[in-house]
Short mmCIF file of C-alpha atoms in Angstrom, two decimals:
data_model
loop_
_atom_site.label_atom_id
_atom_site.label_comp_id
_atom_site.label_asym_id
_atom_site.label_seq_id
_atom_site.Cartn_x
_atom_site.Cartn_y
_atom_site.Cartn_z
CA UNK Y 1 -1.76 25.48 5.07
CA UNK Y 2 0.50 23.55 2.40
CA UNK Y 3 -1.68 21.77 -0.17
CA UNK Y 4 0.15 20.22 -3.23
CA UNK Y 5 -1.46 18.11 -5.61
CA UNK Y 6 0.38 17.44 -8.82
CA UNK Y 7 0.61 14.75 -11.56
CA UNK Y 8 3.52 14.60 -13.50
CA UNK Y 9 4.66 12.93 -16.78
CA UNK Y 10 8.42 12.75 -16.29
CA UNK Y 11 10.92 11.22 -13.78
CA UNK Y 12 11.01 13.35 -9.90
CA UNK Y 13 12.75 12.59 -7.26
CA UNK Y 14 11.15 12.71 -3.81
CA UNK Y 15 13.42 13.91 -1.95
CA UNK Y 16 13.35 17.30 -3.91
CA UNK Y 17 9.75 17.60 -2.96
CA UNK Y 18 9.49 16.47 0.81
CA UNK Y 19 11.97 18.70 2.20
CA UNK Y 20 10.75 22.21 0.70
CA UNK Y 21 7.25 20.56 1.83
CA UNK Y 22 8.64 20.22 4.98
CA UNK Y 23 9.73 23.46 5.44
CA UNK Y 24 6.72 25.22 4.63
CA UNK Y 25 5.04 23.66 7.63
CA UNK Y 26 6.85 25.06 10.47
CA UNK Y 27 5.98 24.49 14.31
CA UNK Y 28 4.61 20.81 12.91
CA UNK Y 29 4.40 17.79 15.48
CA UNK Y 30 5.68 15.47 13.06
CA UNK Y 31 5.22 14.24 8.59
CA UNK Y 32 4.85 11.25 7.92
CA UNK Y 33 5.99 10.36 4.23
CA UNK Y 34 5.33 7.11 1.57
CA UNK Y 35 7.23 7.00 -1.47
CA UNK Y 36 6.13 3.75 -3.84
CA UNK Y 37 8.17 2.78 -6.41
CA UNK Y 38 8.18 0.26 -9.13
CA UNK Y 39 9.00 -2.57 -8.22
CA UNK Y 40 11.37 -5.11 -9.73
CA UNK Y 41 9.28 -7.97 -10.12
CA UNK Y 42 11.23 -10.74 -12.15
CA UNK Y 43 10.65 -9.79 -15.50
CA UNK Y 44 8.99 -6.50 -15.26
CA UNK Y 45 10.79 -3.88 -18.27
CA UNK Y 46 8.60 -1.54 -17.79
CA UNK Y 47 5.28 0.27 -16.06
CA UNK Y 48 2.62 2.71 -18.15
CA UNK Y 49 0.21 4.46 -16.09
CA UNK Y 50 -2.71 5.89 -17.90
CA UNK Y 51 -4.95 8.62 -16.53
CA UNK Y 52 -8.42 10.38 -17.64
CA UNK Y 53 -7.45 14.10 -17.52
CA UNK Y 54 -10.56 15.93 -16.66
CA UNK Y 55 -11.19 12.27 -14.04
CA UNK Y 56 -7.70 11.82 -12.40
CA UNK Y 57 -6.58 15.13 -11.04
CA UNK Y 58 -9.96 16.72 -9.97
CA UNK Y 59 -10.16 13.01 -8.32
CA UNK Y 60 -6.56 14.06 -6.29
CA UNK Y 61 -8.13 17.04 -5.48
CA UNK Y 62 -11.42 15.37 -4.19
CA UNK Y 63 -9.46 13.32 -2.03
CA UNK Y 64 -7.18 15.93 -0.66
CA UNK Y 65 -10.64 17.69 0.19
CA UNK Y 66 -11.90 14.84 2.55
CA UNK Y 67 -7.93 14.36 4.13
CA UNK Y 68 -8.38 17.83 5.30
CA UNK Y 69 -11.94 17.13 6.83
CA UNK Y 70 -11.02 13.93 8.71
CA UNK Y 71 -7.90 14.41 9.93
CA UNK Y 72 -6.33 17.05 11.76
CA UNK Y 73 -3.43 18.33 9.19
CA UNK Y 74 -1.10 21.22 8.21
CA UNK Y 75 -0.39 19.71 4.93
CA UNK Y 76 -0.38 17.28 2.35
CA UNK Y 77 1.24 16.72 -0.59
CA UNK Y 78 0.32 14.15 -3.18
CA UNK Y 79 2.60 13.76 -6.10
CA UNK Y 80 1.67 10.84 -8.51
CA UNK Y 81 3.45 9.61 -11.98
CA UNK Y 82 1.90 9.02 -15.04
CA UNK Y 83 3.71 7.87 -18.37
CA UNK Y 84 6.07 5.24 -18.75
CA UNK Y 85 8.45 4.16 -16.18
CA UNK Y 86 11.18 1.59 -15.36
CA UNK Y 87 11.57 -0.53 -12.20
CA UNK Y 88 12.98 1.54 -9.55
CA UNK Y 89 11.54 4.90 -10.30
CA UNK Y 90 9.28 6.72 -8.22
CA UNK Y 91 5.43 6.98 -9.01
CA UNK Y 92 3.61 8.10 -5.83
CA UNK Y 93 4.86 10.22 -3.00
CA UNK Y 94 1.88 11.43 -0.22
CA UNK Y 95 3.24 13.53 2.65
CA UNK Y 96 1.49 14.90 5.47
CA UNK Y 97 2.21 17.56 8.00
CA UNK Y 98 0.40 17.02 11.43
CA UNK Y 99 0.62 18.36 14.95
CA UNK Y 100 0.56 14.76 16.02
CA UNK Y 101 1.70 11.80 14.77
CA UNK Y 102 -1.60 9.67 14.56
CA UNK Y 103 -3.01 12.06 11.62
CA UNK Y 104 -0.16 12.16 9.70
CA UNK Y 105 0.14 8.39 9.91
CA UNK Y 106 -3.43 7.82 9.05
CA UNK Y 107 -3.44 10.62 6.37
CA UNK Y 108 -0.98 9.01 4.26
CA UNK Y 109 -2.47 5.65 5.07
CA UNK Y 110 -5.32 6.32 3.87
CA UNK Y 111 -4.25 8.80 0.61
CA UNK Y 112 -2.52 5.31 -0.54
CA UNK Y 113 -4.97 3.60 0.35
CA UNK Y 114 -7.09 5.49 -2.65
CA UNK Y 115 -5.00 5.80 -4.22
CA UNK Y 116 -4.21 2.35 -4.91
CA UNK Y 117 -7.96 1.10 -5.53
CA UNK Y 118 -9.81 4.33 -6.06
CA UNK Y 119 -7.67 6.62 -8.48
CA UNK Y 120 -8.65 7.31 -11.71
CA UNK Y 121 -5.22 5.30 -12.83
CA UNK Y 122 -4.87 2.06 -15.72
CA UNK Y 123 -1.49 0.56 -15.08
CA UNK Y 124 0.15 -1.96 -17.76
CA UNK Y 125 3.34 -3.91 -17.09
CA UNK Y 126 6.02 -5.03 -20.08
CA UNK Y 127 7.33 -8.45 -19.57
CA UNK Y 128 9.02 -10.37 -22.42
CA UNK Y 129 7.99 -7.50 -24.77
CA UNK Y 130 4.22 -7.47 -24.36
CA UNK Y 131 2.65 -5.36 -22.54
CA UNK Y 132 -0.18 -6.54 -19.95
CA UNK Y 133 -2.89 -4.79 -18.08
CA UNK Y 134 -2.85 -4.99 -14.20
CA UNK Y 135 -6.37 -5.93 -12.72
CA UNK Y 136 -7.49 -4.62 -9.51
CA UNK Y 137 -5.98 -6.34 -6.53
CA UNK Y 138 -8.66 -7.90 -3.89
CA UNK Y 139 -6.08 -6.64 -1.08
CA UNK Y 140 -6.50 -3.28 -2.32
CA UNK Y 141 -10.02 -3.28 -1.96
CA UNK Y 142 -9.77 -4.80 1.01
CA UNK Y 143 -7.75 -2.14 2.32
CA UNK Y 144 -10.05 1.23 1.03
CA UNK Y 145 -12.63 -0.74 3.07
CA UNK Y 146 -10.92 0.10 6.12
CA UNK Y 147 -11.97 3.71 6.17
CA UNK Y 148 -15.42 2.88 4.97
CA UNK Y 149 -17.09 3.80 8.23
CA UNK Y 150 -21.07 3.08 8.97
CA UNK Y 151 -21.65 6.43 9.96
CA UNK Y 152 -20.12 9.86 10.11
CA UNK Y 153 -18.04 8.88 7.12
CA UNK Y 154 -16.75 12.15 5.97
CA UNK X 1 -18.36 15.09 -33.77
CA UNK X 2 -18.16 13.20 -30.89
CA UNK X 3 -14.86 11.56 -29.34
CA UNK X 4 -15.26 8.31 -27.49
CA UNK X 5 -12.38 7.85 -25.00
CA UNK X 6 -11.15 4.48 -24.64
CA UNK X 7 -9.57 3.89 -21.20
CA UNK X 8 -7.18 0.97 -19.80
CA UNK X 9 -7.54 -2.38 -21.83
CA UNK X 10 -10.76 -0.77 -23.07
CA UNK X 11 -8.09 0.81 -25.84
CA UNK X 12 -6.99 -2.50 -26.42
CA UNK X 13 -10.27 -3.91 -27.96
CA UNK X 14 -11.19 -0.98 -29.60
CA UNK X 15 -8.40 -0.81 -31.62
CA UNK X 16 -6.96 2.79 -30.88
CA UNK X 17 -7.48 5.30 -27.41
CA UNK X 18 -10.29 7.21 -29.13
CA UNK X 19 -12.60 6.68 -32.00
CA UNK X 20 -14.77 9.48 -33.78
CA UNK X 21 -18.24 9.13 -34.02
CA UNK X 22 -21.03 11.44 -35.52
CA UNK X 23 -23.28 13.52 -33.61
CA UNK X 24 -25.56 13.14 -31.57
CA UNK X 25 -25.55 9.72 -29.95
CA UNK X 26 -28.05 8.28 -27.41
CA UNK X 27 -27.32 4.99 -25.28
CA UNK X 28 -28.70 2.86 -28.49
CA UNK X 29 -26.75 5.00 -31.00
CA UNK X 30 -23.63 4.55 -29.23
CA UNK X 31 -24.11 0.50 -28.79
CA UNK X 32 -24.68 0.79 -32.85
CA UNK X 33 -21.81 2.77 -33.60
CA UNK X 34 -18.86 1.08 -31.63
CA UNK X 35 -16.77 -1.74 -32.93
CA UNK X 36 -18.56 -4.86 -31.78
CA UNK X 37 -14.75 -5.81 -29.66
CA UNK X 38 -16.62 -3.42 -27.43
CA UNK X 39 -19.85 -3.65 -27.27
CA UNK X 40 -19.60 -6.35 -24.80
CA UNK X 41 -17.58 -3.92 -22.30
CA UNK X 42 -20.17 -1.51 -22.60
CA UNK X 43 -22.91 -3.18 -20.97
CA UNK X 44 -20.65 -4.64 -18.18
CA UNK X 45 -21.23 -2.62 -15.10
CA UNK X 46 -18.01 -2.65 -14.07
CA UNK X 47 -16.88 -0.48 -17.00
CA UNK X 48 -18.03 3.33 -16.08
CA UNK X 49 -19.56 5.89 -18.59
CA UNK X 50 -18.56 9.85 -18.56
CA UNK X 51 -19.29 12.44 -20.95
CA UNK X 52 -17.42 15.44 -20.30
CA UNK X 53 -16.01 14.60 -17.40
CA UNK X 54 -18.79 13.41 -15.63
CA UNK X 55 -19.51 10.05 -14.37
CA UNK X 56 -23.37 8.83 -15.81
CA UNK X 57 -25.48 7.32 -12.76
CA UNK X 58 -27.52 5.76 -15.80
CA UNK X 59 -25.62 5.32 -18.76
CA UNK X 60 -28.91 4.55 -20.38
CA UNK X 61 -29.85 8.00 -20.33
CA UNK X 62 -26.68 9.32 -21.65
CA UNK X 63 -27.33 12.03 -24.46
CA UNK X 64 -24.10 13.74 -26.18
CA UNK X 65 -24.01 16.15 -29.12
CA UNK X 66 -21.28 17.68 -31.15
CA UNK X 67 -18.32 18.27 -29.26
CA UNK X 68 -18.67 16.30 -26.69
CA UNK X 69 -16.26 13.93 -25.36
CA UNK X 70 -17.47 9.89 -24.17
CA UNK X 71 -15.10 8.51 -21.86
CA UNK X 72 -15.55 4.80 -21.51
CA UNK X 73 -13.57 3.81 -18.10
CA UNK X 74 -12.80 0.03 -17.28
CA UNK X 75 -11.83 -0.42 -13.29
CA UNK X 76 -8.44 1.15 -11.83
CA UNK X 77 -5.73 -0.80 -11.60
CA UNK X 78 -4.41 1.30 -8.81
CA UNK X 79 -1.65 3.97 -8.81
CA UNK C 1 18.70 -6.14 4.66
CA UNK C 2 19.65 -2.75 5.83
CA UNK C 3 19.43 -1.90 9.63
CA UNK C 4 20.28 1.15 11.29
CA UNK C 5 19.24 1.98 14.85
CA UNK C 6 21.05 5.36 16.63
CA UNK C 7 20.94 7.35 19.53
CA UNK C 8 21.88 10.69 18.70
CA UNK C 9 22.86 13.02 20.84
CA UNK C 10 23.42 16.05 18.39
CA UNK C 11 21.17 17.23 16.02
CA UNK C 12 20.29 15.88 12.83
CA UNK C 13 18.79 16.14 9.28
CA UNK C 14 16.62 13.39 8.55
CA UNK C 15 16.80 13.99 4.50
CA UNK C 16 20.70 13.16 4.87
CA UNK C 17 19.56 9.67 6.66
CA UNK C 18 16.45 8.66 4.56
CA UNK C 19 18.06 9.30 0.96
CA UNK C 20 20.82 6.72 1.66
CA UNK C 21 18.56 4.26 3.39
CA UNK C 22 16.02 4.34 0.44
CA UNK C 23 19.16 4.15 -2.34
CA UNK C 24 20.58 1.18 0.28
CA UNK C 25 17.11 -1.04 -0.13
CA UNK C 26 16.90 -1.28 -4.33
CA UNK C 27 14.04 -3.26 -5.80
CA UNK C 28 11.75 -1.98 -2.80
CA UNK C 29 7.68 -1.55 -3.44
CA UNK C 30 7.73 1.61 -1.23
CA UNK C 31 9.20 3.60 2.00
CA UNK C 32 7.44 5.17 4.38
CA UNK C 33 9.16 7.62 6.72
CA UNK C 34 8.11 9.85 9.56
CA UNK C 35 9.95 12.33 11.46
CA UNK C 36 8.88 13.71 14.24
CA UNK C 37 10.21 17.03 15.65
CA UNK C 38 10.10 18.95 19.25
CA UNK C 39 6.36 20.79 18.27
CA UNK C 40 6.22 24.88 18.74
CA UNK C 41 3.64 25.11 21.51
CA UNK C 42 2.85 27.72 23.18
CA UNK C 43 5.77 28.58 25.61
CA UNK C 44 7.76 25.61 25.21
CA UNK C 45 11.59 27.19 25.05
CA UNK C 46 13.19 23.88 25.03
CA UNK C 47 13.10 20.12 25.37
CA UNK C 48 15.10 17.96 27.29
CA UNK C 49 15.01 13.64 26.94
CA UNK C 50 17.06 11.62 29.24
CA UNK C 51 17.84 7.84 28.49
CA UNK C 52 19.34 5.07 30.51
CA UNK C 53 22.40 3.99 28.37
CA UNK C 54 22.02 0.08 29.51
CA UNK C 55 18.28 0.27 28.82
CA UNK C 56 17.81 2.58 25.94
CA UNK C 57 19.59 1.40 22.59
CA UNK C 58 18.87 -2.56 23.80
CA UNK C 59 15.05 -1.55 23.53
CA UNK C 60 15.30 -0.03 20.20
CA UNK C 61 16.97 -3.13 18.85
CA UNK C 62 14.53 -5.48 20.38
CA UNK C 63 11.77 -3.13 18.57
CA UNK C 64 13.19 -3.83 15.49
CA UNK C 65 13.45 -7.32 15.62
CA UNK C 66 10.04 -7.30 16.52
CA UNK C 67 9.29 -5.19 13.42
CA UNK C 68 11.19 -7.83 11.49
CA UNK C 69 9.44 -10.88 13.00
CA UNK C 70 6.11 -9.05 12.37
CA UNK C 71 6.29 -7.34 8.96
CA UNK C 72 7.70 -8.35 5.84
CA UNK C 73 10.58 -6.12 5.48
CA UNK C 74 13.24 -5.13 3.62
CA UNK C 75 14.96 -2.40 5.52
CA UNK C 76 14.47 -0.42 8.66
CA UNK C 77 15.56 2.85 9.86
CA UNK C 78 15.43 4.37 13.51
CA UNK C 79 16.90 7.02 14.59
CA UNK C 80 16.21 9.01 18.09
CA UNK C 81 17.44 12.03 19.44
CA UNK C 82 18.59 12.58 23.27
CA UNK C 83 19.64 15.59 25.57
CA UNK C 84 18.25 19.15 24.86
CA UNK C 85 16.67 20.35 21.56
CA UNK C 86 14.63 23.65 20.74
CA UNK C 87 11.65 23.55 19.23
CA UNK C 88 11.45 22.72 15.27
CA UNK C 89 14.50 20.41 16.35
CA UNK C 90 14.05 16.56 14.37
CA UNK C 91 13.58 13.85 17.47
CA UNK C 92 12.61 10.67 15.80
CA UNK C 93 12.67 9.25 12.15
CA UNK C 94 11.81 6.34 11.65
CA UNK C 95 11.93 4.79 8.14
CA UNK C 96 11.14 1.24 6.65
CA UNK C 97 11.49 -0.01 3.34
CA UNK C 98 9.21 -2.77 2.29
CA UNK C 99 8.09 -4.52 -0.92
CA UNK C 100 4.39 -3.61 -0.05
CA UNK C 101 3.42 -0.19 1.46
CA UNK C 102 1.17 -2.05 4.23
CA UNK C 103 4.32 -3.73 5.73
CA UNK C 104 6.06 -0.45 4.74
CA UNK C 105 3.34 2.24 6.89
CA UNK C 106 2.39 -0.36 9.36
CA UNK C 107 5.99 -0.84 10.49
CA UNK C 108 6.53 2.84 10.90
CA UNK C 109 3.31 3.43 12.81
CA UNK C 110 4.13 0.39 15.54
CA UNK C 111 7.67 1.68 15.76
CA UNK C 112 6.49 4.71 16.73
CA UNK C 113 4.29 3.76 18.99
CA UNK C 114 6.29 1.63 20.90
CA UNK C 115 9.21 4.34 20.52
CA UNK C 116 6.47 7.01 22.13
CA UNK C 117 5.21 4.79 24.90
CA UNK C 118 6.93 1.94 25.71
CA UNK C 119 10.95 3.20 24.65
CA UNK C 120 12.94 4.15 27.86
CA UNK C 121 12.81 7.98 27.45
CA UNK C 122 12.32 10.82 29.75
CA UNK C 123 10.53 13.81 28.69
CA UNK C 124 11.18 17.20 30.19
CA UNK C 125 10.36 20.76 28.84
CA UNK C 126 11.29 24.02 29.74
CA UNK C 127 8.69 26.56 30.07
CA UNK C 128 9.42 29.98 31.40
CA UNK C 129 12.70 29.14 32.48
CA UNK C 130 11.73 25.94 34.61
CA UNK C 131 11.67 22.50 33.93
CA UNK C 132 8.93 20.09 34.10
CA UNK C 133 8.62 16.65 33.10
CA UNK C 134 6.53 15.25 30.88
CA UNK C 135 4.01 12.50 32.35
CA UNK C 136 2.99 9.63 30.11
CA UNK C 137 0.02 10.41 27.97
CA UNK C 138 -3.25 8.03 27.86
CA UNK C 139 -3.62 8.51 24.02
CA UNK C 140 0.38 7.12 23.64
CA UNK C 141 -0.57 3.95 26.16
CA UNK C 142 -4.20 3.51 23.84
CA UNK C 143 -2.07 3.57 20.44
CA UNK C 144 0.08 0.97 22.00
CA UNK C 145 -2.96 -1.25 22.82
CA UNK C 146 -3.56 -1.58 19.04
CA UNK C 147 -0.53 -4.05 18.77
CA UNK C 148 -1.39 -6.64 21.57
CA UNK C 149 -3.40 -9.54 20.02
CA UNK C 150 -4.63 -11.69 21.77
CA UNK C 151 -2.86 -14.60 20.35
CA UNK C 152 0.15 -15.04 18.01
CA UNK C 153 1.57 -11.65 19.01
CA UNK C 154 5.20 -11.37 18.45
CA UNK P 1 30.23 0.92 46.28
CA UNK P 2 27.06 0.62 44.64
CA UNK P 3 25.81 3.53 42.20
CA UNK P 4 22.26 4.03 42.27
CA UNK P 5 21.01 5.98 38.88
CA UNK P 6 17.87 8.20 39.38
CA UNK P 7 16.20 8.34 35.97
CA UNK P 8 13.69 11.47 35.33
CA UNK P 9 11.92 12.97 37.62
CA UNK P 10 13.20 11.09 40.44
CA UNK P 11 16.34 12.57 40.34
CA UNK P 12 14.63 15.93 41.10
CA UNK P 13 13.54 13.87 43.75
CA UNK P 14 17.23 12.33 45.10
CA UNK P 15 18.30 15.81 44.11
CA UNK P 16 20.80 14.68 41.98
CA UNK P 17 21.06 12.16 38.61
CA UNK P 18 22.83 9.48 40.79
CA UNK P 19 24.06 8.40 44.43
CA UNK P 20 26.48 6.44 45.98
CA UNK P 21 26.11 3.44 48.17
CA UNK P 22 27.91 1.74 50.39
CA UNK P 23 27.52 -2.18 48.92
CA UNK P 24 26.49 -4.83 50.04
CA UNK P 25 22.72 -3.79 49.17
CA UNK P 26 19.54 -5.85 49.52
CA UNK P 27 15.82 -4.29 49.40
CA UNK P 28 15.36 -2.89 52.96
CA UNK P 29 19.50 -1.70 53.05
CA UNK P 30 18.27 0.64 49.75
CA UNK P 31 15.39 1.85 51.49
CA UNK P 32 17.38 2.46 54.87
CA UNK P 33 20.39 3.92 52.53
CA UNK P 34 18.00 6.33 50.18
CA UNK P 35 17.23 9.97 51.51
CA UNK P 36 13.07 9.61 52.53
CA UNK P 37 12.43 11.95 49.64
CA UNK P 38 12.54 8.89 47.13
CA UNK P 39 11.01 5.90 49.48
CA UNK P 40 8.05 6.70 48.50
CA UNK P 41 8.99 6.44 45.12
CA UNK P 42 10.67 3.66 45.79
CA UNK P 43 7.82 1.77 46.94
CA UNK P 44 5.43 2.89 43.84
CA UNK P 45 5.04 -0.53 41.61
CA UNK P 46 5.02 2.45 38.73
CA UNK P 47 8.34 3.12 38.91
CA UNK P 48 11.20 0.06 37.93
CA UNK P 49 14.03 -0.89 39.28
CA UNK P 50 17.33 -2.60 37.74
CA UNK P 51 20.67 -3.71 38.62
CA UNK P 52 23.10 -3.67 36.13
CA UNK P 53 20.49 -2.94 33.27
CA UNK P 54 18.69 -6.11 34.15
CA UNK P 55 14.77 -5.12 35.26
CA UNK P 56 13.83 -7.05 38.51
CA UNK P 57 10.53 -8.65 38.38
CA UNK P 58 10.63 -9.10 41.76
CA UNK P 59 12.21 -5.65 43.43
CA UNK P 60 12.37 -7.58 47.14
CA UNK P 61 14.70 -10.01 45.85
CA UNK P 62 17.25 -6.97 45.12
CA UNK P 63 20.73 -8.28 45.84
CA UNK P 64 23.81 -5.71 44.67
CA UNK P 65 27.55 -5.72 45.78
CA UNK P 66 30.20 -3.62 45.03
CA UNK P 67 30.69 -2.16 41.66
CA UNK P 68 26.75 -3.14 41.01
CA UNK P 69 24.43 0.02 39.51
CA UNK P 70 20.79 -0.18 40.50
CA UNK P 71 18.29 2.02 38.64
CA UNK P 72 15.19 3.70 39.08
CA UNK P 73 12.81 4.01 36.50
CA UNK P 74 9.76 6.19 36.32
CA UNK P 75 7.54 5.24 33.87
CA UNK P 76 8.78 6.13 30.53
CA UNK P 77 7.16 9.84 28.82
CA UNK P 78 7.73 8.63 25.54
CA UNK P 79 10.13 9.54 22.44
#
């Protein structure tokens, strides 16, 4: 089992990462892969993403931990930026190793889906020079909601 | 000494990302001894309490002595 | 708006397909990919899928202008392997870039369900030196069900 | 001449991947003209026919001259 959970502070690029990951899963139905990167938004210069050390990483871990329990996977990888970064770079990249294609689909659907609204992560944007904070997004809640079963959550 | 974290935007009205504060500090103490920019944050809900690491169910009851690290943690913005 | 739909009837590596399709779609939000590849089970020696020329590459099309009409998109990838392949062998990748990662995952998850169900493929594999095709599985026909709304479906 | 394709397992079943026909062709000339191991295919709604990569709603109405390709389809086993 392939389990790779890493934040890092400087520049990667994905594909360096998804094809060793890849490889270590062999006799795999399928992986199903998300890279996010930022975007360029009219007048967007720049993206900081701020984390809590002893919050953010254990958090990665956390969610790796209930991936594993709810779907059926070989492996996962969950790569995430922090720092400062410029429109076009990468800052996420979840990839997961299944024997079929529905739970590495879902895995990665719902890693982002954390990600994105339940990460220990503060994101500011530069635009004109300042920099602003980014509030939550209602879509993003709307979306962790999704896997918010009655019962039998995991 | 205790460090007091300042997460997000919560940096932003505080002035700096951490402030020092002497030991020890109870929910009251802490409300006394921040800038007033954030004393407003801290009793918003929204905004979570950790010390050490670990998320306070009741921030009311929060105790910290020397050495130990506040963490004051607006909402994520998303990764 | 990049669009790239293949039969292939050679094998292929999907990291030489996906790095030019991401660098072709700049200012994207995110990219989600999967590849899926013949799975090592048990005794399975080979893999064999048959396609009706006339039928085959038309559908795929039509699927992604479906995928266009449905999601907001910015780029789509789909690539399918025919004739015999071994096990560990790539079959499908399927890749769309999007400005958000919903459009970006959702895309790649009715693509393949469509592709897996609904694509004009036959399916045989070779087990202990004989052939036997592959009937149509309930699960594939059930993932396909998620798509058709009631109303408004494109 | 009319070729008639035999798409997965049916051409196990016609014992080879296509056949040739003598055209003109309408629904009961294929069924005379195929070899009784695929009628019964034939006649399974499950399995679709085309002429000239065009599906026919209606199979009955098959019409096909010369240089025409009919095919039969099995249902698909997925990508």
């Amino acid at each position: 089992m392939m389990r790779d959970i890493r934040l890092l502070n400087q520049k990667f690029i994905p594909g360096t990462l998804i094809g060793p990951f890849t490889q270590a899963n062999p006799g795999l139905g399928g992986v199903c892969t998300f890279v996010g990167e930022v975007r360029c938004d009219d007048d967007v210069e720049a993206l900081e993403l701020t984390h809590y050390e002893p919050l953010t990483l254990p958090g990665m871990h956390l969610l790796a931990d209930r991936a594993f329990a709810r779907f059926d996977l070989m492996g996962l990888l969950m790569v995430h930026r922090v720092g400062r970064m410029r429109p076009g770079e990468p800052i996420v990249c979840v990839s997961a190793a299944a024997r079929h294609r529905r739970d590495a689909i879902d895995t990665v659907d719902f890693c982002m889906d954390h990600l994105k609204s339940a990460a220990w992560f503060w994101k500011r944007e530069k635009r004109a020079g300042a920099w602003h904070w980014i509030e939550p997004r209602e879509q993003d809640h709307a979306d962790l909601a999704r896997w918010q079963a009655p019962v039998g959550d995991t | 000494m205790i460090t007091v974290v300042l997460l997000g935007k919560l940096a932003d009205l505080g002035g700096a990302p951490a402030l020092t504060l002497a030991a020890p500090l109870d929910w009251a103490g802490l409300r006394a001894a921040l800038p007033a920019s954030l004393v407003e944050a801290l009793d918003d809900p929204r905004n979570r309490v950790a010390v050490n690491g670990a998320l306070l169910a009741d921030r009311s009851a929060l105790q910290a002595g020397d050495g130990d690290e506040i963490a004051l943690l607006p909402p994520v913005s998303g990764g």
